[in-house]
Coordinates of C-alpha atoms in Angstrom, one line a residue:
Chain A
M1 CA 0.0 0.0 0.0
N2 CA 1.3 3.3 -0.9
I3 CA 1.5 5.9 1.7
N4 CA 1.5 9.3 0.2
P5 CA 3.4 11.9 2.1
I6 CA 1.1 14.6 3.5
S7 CA 1.7 17.7 1.5
P8 CA 2.6 20.7 3.7
V9 CA -0.5 22.8 4.2
S10 CA 0.1 26.5 3.9
A11 CA -2.0 28.2 6.6
Q12 CA -1.8 31.4 4.6
R13 CA -3.2 29.7 1.5
T14 CA -6.0 28.1 3.5
I15 CA -7.0 31.4 5.0
N16 CA -6.8 33.0 1.6
Q17 CA -9.0 30.4 0.0
A18 CA -11.4 30.6 2.9
S19 CA -11.8 34.3 2.9
G20 CA -11.6 34.8 -0.9
I21 CA -8.5 37.0 -0.8
N22 CA -5.5 36.1 -3.0
Q23 CA -1.9 37.2 -3.4
A24 CA -2.6 39.5 -6.3
D25 CA -5.1 41.5 -4.2
Y26 CA -2.5 41.9 -1.4
K27 CA 0.0 43.3 -3.7
Q28 CA -2.5 45.7 -5.2
F29 CA -3.4 47.1 -1.8
S30 CA 0.2 47.5 -0.6
D31 CA 1.1 49.2 -3.9
K32 CA -1.9 51.5 -3.5
L33 CA -0.6 52.4 0.0
K34 CA 2.9 53.0 -1.3
N35 CA 1.5 55.2 -4.1
A36 CA -0.5 57.2 -1.6
M37 CA 2.6 57.8 0.5
N38 CA 4.6 58.9 -2.6
N39 CA 1.8 61.2 -3.7
F40 CA 1.6 62.7 -0.3
T41 CA 5.3 63.4 -0.3
E42 CA 5.1 65.0 -3.7
N43 CA 2.1 67.1 -2.6
L44 CA 4.1 68.3 0.4
E45 CA 7.0 69.3 -1.8
S46 CA 4.6 71.0 -4.2
A47 CA 3.1 73.1 -1.4
N48 CA 6.5 73.9 -0.1
D49 CA 7.7 74.9 -3.5
S50 CA 4.7 77.3 -4.0
L51 CA 5.4 79.0 -0.6
N52 CA 9.2 79.2 -1.3
K53 CA 8.6 81.0 -4.5
T54 CA 6.1 83.4 -2.9
I55 CA 8.6 84.3 -0.1
V56 CA 11.4 85.0 -2.5
G57 CA 9.4 87.2 -4.8
D58 CA 7.2 85.3 -7.3
S59 CA 3.9 85.7 -5.6
E60 CA 1.6 84.1 -8.2
H61 CA 1.5 80.7 -6.5
Y62 CA 0.4 81.7 -3.0
L63 CA -3.1 80.3 -3.6
D64 CA -1.6 77.0 -4.8
F65 CA 0.2 76.9 -1.5
L66 CA -2.9 77.5 0.6
I67 CA -5.1 75.0 -1.2
Q68 CA -2.4 72.3 -1.4
T69 CA -1.6 72.7 2.3
E70 CA -5.3 72.1 3.3
K71 CA -5.4 69.1 1.0
N72 CA -2.2 67.7 2.5
A73 CA -3.7 67.9 6.0
M74 CA -6.8 66.1 4.8
N75 CA -4.9 63.5 2.9
L76 CA -2.7 62.8 5.9
Q77 CA -5.7 62.3 8.1
V78 CA -7.3 59.9 5.7
T79 CA -4.0 57.9 5.2
L80 CA -3.5 57.6 8.9
Q81 CA -7.1 56.5 9.5
V82 CA -6.7 53.8 6.7
R83 CA -3.5 52.7 8.4
N84 CA -5.3 52.4 11.7
K85 CA -8.0 50.4 10.2
V86 CA -5.5 48.0 8.6
V87 CA -3.7 47.6 11.9
D88 CA -7.1 47.0 13.6
A89 CA -8.0 44.4 11.0
Y90 CA -4.7 42.6 11.4
N91 CA -5.1 42.5 15.2
E92 CA -8.5 41.1 14.8
I93 CA -7.3 38.4 12.5
M94 CA -4.5 37.5 14.9
R95 CA -7.0 37.2 17.7
M96 CA -9.0 34.7 15.8
Q97 CA -8.9 31.2 17.2
L98 CA -7.7 28.8 14.5
Chain B
M1 CA 12.7 91.6 20.1
S2 CA 11.9 93.1 16.8
F3 CA 8.5 94.4 17.4
I4 CA 9.6 96.5 20.4
K5 CA 12.2 98.3 18.2
A6 CA 9.6 98.9 15.5
L7 CA 7.1 100.3 18.0
G8 CA 9.8 102.6 19.5
I9 CA 10.7 103.9 16.1
S10 CA 7.1 104.6 15.2
A11 CA 6.7 106.4 18.5
T12 CA 9.6 108.7 17.7
G13 CA 7.8 109.5 14.4
L14 CA 4.6 110.3 16.1
Y15 CA 6.3 112.5 18.6
A16 CA 8.3 114.4 16.0
Q17 CA 5.3 115.1 13.8
K18 CA 3.2 116.1 16.8
K19 CA 5.9 118.7 17.7
R20 CA 5.7 120.1 14.1
I21 CA 2.0 120.4 14.4
E22 CA 2.3 122.2 17.8
L23 CA 4.7 124.6 16.1
V24 CA 2.2 125.3 13.4
S25 CA -0.4 126.1 16.1
Q26 CA 2.0 128.3 17.9
N27 CA 2.9 130.2 14.7
I28 CA -0.6 130.8 13.7
A29 CA -1.6 131.8 17.2
N30 CA 1.2 134.4 17.1
A31 CA 0.6 135.7 13.6
D32 CA -0.2 139.1 15.0
T33 CA 2.3 139.3 17.9
V34 CA 4.0 142.5 17.2
L35 CA 6.0 142.6 20.4
T36 CA 7.7 139.8 22.2
E37 CA 9.8 139.9 25.4
D38 CA 12.9 141.0 23.6
G39 CA 11.2 143.8 21.8
T40 CA 10.9 142.3 18.4
P41 CA 8.0 140.8 16.5
Y42 CA 7.3 137.1 17.0
Q43 CA 9.6 135.0 14.7
R44 CA 8.2 132.0 12.9
K45 CA 9.5 128.8 14.5
V46 CA 10.6 125.8 12.5
A47 CA 11.5 122.3 13.7
V48 CA 14.6 120.6 12.4
L49 CA 14.4 116.9 12.2
G50 CA 17.3 114.4 12.4
E51 CA 17.9 110.7 12.7
N52 CA 17.5 109.3 16.2
K53 CA 19.6 106.2 17.0
N54 CA 18.9 106.3 20.7
Y55 CA 15.6 104.6 20.8
R56 CA 15.1 101.9 23.4
D57 CA 17.3 99.0 22.2
F58 CA 20.5 97.8 23.8
S59 CA 21.6 95.3 21.3
T60 CA 21.7 97.8 18.5
S61 CA 23.9 100.2 20.4
L62 CA 26.3 97.3 21.2
D63 CA 26.4 96.5 17.5
R64 CA 27.0 100.1 16.5
F65 CA 30.6 99.5 15.6
S66 CA 30.1 96.3 13.8
R67 CA 27.2 97.2 11.5
P68 CA 27.7 100.1 9.1
L69 CA 24.0 100.7 8.4
E70 CA 21.4 100.6 11.0
N71 CA 17.8 101.5 11.5
S72 CA 16.9 104.7 13.2
G73 CA 13.9 106.7 14.4
V74 CA 13.6 110.5 14.2
K75 CA 13.9 113.4 16.6
V76 CA 13.5 117.1 16.6
T77 CA 17.2 118.2 16.8
N78 CA 16.5 121.9 16.9
I79 CA 13.7 124.5 16.9
L80 CA 15.0 127.4 14.8
N81 CA 13.8 130.9 14.2
D82 CA 12.9 131.7 10.7
D83 CA 15.3 134.5 9.8
R84 CA 13.2 136.0 7.1
P85 CA 12.5 139.7 7.7
P86 CA 9.1 140.7 9.3
K87 CA 6.3 142.1 7.2
I88 CA 6.3 145.8 7.3
V89 CA 2.7 147.1 7.2
Y90 CA 1.4 150.7 7.0
D91 CA -0.9 151.1 10.0
P92 CA -0.5 154.6 11.5
D93 CA -3.2 154.1 14.1
H94 CA -1.5 151.1 15.7
P95 CA -0.2 152.0 19.2
L96 CA 3.3 150.6 18.3
A97 CA 3.6 152.2 14.9
T98 CA 6.8 154.0 14.1
E99 CA 6.9 157.8 13.2
D100 CA 6.2 156.9 9.6
G101 CA 3.2 154.8 10.6
Y102 CA 4.6 151.4 10.0
I103 CA 4.5 148.3 12.2
S104 CA 6.4 145.0 11.8
L105 CA 4.3 141.9 11.8
P106 CA 5.6 138.4 12.2
N107 CA 6.8 136.7 9.0
I108 CA 4.0 134.1 9.1
D109 CA 2.2 133.0 5.9
T110 CA -1.0 131.1 6.7
T111 CA -0.8 129.1 3.5
E112 CA 2.8 128.0 4.3
E113 CA 1.7 127.0 7.8
M114 CA -1.3 125.0 6.3
L115 CA 1.0 123.1 4.0
D116 CA 3.3 122.3 6.9
L117 CA 0.3 121.1 8.9
L118 CA -0.8 118.9 6.0
A119 CA 2.6 117.3 5.6
A120 CA 3.0 116.7 9.3
S121 CA -0.6 115.3 9.6
R122 CA 0.1 112.9 6.7
A123 CA 3.3 111.8 8.2
Y124 CA 1.6 111.3 11.6
E125 CA -1.0 109.1 10.0
A126 CA 1.6 107.1 8.1
N127 CA 3.4 106.4 11.4
T128 CA 0.1 105.3 12.9
T129 CA -0.5 102.9 10.1
V130 CA 2.9 101.4 10.5
L131 CA 2.3 101.0 14.2
N132 CA -0.9 99.2 13.6
T133 CA 0.7 96.9 11.1
T134 CA 3.5 96.1 13.6
K135 CA 0.8 95.2 16.2
S136 CA -1.0 93.0 13.7
M137 CA 2.2 91.1 12.8
F138 CA 2.8 90.4 16.4
A139 CA -0.8 89.2 16.9
K140 CA -0.5 87.0 13.9
S141 CA 2.6 85.4 15.4
L142 CA 0.6 84.5 18.5
E143 CA -1.6 82.3 16.4
I144 CA 1.1 79.8 16.2
V145 CA 0.6 78.8 19.8
R146 CA -3.1 79.3 19.9
Chain C
M1 CA 10.0 63.4 7.2
L2 CA 11.0 64.6 10.6
N3 CA 14.3 65.9 9.2
N4 CA 12.6 67.7 6.4
F5 CA 10.1 69.1 9.0
D6 CA 13.0 70.6 11.0
L7 CA 14.6 72.1 7.9
R8 CA 11.3 73.6 6.8
L9 CA 10.6 75.2 10.2
N10 CA 14.1 76.6 10.3
F11 CA 13.6 78.2 6.9
L12 CA 10.2 79.5 7.7
S13 CA 11.4 80.9 11.0
K14 CA 14.3 82.8 9.3
S15 CA 11.8 84.1 6.7
A16 CA 9.6 85.4 9.5
Q17 CA 12.5 87.1 11.2
G18 CA 13.5 88.8 7.9
L19 CA 10.0 90.1 7.3
N20 CA 10.0 91.4 10.9
K21 CA 13.3 93.2 10.3
R22 CA 11.9 94.6 7.0
N23 CA 8.9 96.0 9.0
D24 CA 11.3 97.6 11.4
L25 CA 13.1 99.4 8.6
I26 CA 9.9 100.5 7.0
A27 CA 8.9 102.0 10.4
G28 CA 12.3 103.8 10.4
N29 CA 11.8 105.0 6.8
I30 CA 8.4 106.4 7.6
A31 CA 9.5 108.0 10.9
N32 CA 12.2 109.8 8.9
I33 CA 9.9 110.8 6.0
E34 CA 10.8 114.4 6.4
T35 CA 14.3 114.1 7.9
P36 CA 16.8 116.1 5.7
G37 CA 19.3 113.9 3.9
Y38 CA 17.8 110.6 5.2
K39 CA 18.1 107.6 2.8
A40 CA 15.5 104.9 2.8
K41 CA 16.7 101.5 3.9
D42 CA 15.8 97.8 3.3
I43 CA 17.2 94.4 3.9
D44 CA 18.3 91.9 1.2
F45 CA 15.6 89.5 2.2
E46 CA 14.8 87.8 -1.1
Q47 CA 18.5 87.4 -2.2
T48 CA 19.6 85.9 1.1
L49 CA 16.8 83.4 1.2
R50 CA 17.2 82.4 -2.4
R51 CA 20.7 81.2 -1.5
H52 CA 19.1 78.7 0.8
L53 CA 16.9 77.1 -1.8
T54 CA 17.8 74.6 -4.4
V55 CA 15.8 74.2 -7.6
D56 CA 15.7 70.9 -9.4
S57 CA 15.3 70.3 -13.1
S58 CA 11.5 70.6 -13.1
G59 CA 11.7 74.0 -11.4
T60 CA 10.6 72.8 -8.0
S61 CA 12.3 74.5 -5.2
A62 CA 13.3 73.0 -1.8
V63 CA 15.2 74.1 1.2
R64 CA 18.9 73.3 0.9
P65 CA 20.0 70.7 3.3
L66 CA 22.6 71.5 6.0
S67 CA 21.2 75.1 6.1
S68 CA 21.8 75.3 9.7
T69 CA 24.1 78.3 9.4
F70 CA 22.0 81.0 7.7
D71 CA 23.7 84.2 6.6
H72 CA 22.6 87.3 8.2
F73 CA 20.3 89.7 6.4
T74 CA 22.2 92.9 5.5
I75 CA 20.7 96.4 5.8
R76 CA 21.2 98.3 2.6
N77 CA 20.1 101.7 1.2
K78 CA 17.3 101.5 -1.3
V79 CA 18.2 102.3 -4.9
G80 CA 16.4 104.0 -7.7
L81 CA 14.7 106.6 -5.6
T82 CA 14.5 110.3 -6.3
E83 CA 15.8 112.8 -3.7
D84 CA 14.1 116.0 -2.6
M85 CA 16.1 119.2 -2.0
S86 CA 17.5 118.1 1.3
G87 CA 18.7 114.7 0.0
N88 CA 15.8 112.8 1.6
N89 CA 14.6 110.0 -0.8
V90 CA 11.8 108.4 1.2
D91 CA 8.7 107.8 -1.0
I92 CA 5.7 107.5 1.3
D93 CA 3.6 105.6 -1.2
K94 CA 6.3 103.1 -1.9
E95 CA 6.8 102.5 1.8
M96 CA 3.1 102.0 2.4
V97 CA 2.9 99.5 -0.5
A98 CA 6.1 97.7 0.8
M99 CA 4.5 97.6 4.3
T100 CA 1.3 96.0 3.0
E101 CA 3.2 93.4 0.9
N102 CA 5.4 92.6 3.8
K103 CA 2.4 92.0 6.1
M104 CA 0.8 89.7 3.5
K105 CA 4.0 87.6 3.2
Y106 CA 4.3 87.5 6.9
D107 CA 0.7 86.2 7.3
L108 CA 1.5 83.5 4.7
V109 CA 4.7 82.4 6.5
V110 CA 2.9 82.2 9.9
E111 CA 0.2 80.1 8.3
A112 CA 2.9 77.9 6.8
I113 CA 4.4 77.4 10.3
K114 CA 1.0 76.6 11.7
A115 CA 0.4 74.1 8.9
E116 CA 3.7 72.3 9.5
L117 CA 2.9 72.0 13.2
K118 CA -0.6 70.8 12.4
L119 CA 0.7 68.0 10.3
M120 CA 2.9 66.8 13.1
N121 CA -0.1 67.0 15.4
I122 CA -2.2 64.9 13.1
V123 CA 0.4 62.2 13.2
I124 CA 0.7 62.4 17.0
D125 CA -3.1 62.3 17.4
S126 CA -3.5 59.3 15.2
N127 CA -1.4 57.2 17.5
K128 CA -3.7 57.7 20.5

């Protein structure tokens, strides 16, 4: 009688299959988060640039600075709240009894 | 402490212009003063203005030798008599008239005094505006810690 | 981000100082508006600050790193003004305009400082 070796079961894959999430989705989400962070940095730099130019004499962009600054504050809050939710979700999963 | 310096400087401006306005009042009030204490007609008074580097700020006076250009307020350095001759007017009925019937009136021209008054008022107002701006800038800074 | 934050605040603080100094000088110019021989003064605010900015290929400016030692602003006589008979070259209208513009820039800089601090506060609050 043949005894087949038991194939190692990946807990991750089981959870994935059970909850319907797959690797591709993970990557998409983490990429989105990375993009959001990059965008945020660029927006910060853009706001700074507008203000710098206003201070040293070219005052056309002061409105850009004001609008971008408010957007940045809002973006940061949203990003951080998303991060908090992700952390909360992770914690909840870890708490689950397997 | 920048704003203290600026307030001090504006204060010197207000004071100097106020002095000029006082002199205008004095000149006009004495337009007909034929006889003063020293026997002559009243002479028009003029304020001479000069830079004032002694406003209340220690750090600037310490730096006086290291910095070639510095900020300064203003002060009345002198009140001079206008040397132009008095107006000779024919008025034989005047108690102080000479034998020929002439009296010497002060060399004051109302129009000239009015122009001075306007200039001094305008300068006074400008100093007030600067003072208010300095106050606003300080108030704005306080928002940082609100 | 923290490093950049420090650099930005330093730059903004120096900008605010310079604008304060310029306000002082405008106060001095206006106080001496009728002083014989008086020459209007200003500081080289824009030139000094420009030295502390770098501009990349796309025209975006940023504060130069290692800008911890800022040059001092230098007080200079204003140029291009006409003198009256006594040599005084203060133009009351130019000074009033300069004062207004200065105040506007100052308000913007203070708002920028508040915004930087607010961003940090958002991060701190989010961790509670």
